[in-house]
Short mmCIF file of C-alpha atoms in Angstrom, two decimals:
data_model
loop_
_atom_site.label_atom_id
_atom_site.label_comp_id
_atom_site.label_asym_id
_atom_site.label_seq_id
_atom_site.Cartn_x
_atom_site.Cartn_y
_atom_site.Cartn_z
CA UNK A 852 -168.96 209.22 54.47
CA UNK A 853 -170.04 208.31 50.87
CA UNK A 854 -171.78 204.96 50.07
CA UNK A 855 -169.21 202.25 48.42
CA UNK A 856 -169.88 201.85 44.53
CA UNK A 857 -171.88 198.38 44.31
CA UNK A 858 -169.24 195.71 42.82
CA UNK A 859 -169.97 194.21 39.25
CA UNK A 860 -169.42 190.56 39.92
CA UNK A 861 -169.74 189.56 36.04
CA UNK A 862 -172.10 187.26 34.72
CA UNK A 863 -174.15 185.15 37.42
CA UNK A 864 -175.58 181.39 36.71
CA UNK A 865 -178.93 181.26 37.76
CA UNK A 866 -181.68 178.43 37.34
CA UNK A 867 -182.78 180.35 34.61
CA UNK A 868 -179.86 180.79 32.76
CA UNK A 869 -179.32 177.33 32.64
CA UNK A 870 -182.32 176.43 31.79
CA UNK A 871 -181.66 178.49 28.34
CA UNK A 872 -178.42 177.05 28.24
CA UNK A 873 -180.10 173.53 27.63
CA UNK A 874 -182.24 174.72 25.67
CA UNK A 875 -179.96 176.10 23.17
CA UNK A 876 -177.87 173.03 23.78
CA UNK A 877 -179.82 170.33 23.27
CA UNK A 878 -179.91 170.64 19.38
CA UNK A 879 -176.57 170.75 18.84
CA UNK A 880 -176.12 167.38 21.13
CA UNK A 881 -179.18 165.58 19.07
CA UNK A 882 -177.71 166.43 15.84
CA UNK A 883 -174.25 166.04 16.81
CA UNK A 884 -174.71 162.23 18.05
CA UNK A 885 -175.52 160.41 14.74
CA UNK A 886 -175.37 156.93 15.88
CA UNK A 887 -179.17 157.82 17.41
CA UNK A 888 -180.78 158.08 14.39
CA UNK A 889 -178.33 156.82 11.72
CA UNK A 890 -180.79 154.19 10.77
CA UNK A 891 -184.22 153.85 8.29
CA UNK A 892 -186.94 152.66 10.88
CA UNK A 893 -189.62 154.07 11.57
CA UNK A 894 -190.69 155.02 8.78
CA UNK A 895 -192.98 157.89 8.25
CA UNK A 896 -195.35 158.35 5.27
CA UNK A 897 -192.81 156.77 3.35
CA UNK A 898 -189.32 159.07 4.66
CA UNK A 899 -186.82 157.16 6.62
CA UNK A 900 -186.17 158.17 10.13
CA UNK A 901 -182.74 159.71 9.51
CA UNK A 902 -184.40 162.22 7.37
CA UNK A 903 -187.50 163.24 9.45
CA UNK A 904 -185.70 162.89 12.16
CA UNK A 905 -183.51 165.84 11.32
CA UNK A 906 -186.41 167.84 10.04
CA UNK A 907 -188.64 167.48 12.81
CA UNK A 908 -185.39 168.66 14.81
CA UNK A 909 -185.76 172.09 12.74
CA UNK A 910 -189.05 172.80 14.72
CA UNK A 911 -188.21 171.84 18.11
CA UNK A 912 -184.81 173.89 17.87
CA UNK A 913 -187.08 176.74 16.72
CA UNK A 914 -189.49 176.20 19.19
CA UNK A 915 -186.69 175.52 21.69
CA UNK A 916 -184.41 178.90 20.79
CA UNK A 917 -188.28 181.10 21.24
CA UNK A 918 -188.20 179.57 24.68
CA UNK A 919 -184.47 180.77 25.35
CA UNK A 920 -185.25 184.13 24.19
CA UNK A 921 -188.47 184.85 25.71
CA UNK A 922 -186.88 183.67 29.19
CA UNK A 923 -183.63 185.55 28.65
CA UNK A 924 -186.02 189.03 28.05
CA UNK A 925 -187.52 187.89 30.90
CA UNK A 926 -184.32 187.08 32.67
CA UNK A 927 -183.18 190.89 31.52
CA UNK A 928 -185.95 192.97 32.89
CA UNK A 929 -186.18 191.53 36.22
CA UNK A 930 -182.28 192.18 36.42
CA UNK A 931 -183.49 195.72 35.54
CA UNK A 932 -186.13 196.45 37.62
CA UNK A 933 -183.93 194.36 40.67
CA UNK A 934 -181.33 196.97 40.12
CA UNK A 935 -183.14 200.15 39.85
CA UNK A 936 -184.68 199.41 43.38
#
């Protein structure tokens, strides 16, 4: 008798997976709640804190979409070399 195909169960949720799902969502959900930092204190060298606020939210979603990347290549080859065994 012949070996069953293996079953392709679609996309699995692992720690991993959600841990670049938060990371790609937690922009989004700081940008998207205004009330947070609708306001003009602190101030920083002279820019109100609804302005750097947002900027310094361009580098930690940059810094924070490298993380999601490097763990979903990560996330990819062990899924490779798990299913070539």
């Amino acid at each position: 008798m012949s070996q069953a195909p293996e079953v392709n169960r679609g996309p699995t949720v692992t720690p991993v997976r959600v841990v670049i799902g938060l990371c790609l969502a937690a922009p989004f959900v700081a940008m998207l709640w205004v009330g947070s930092y609708a306001k003009t204190d602190p101030a920083f060298i002279g820019i109100p804190f609804f302005y750097w606020y947002q900027m310094a939210w361009v580098i930690i979603s940059t810094v924070l979409t490298v993380i999601a990347y490097k763990l979903w290549q990560r996330d990819q080859r062990a899924r490779r070399e798990g299913g070539a065994k």
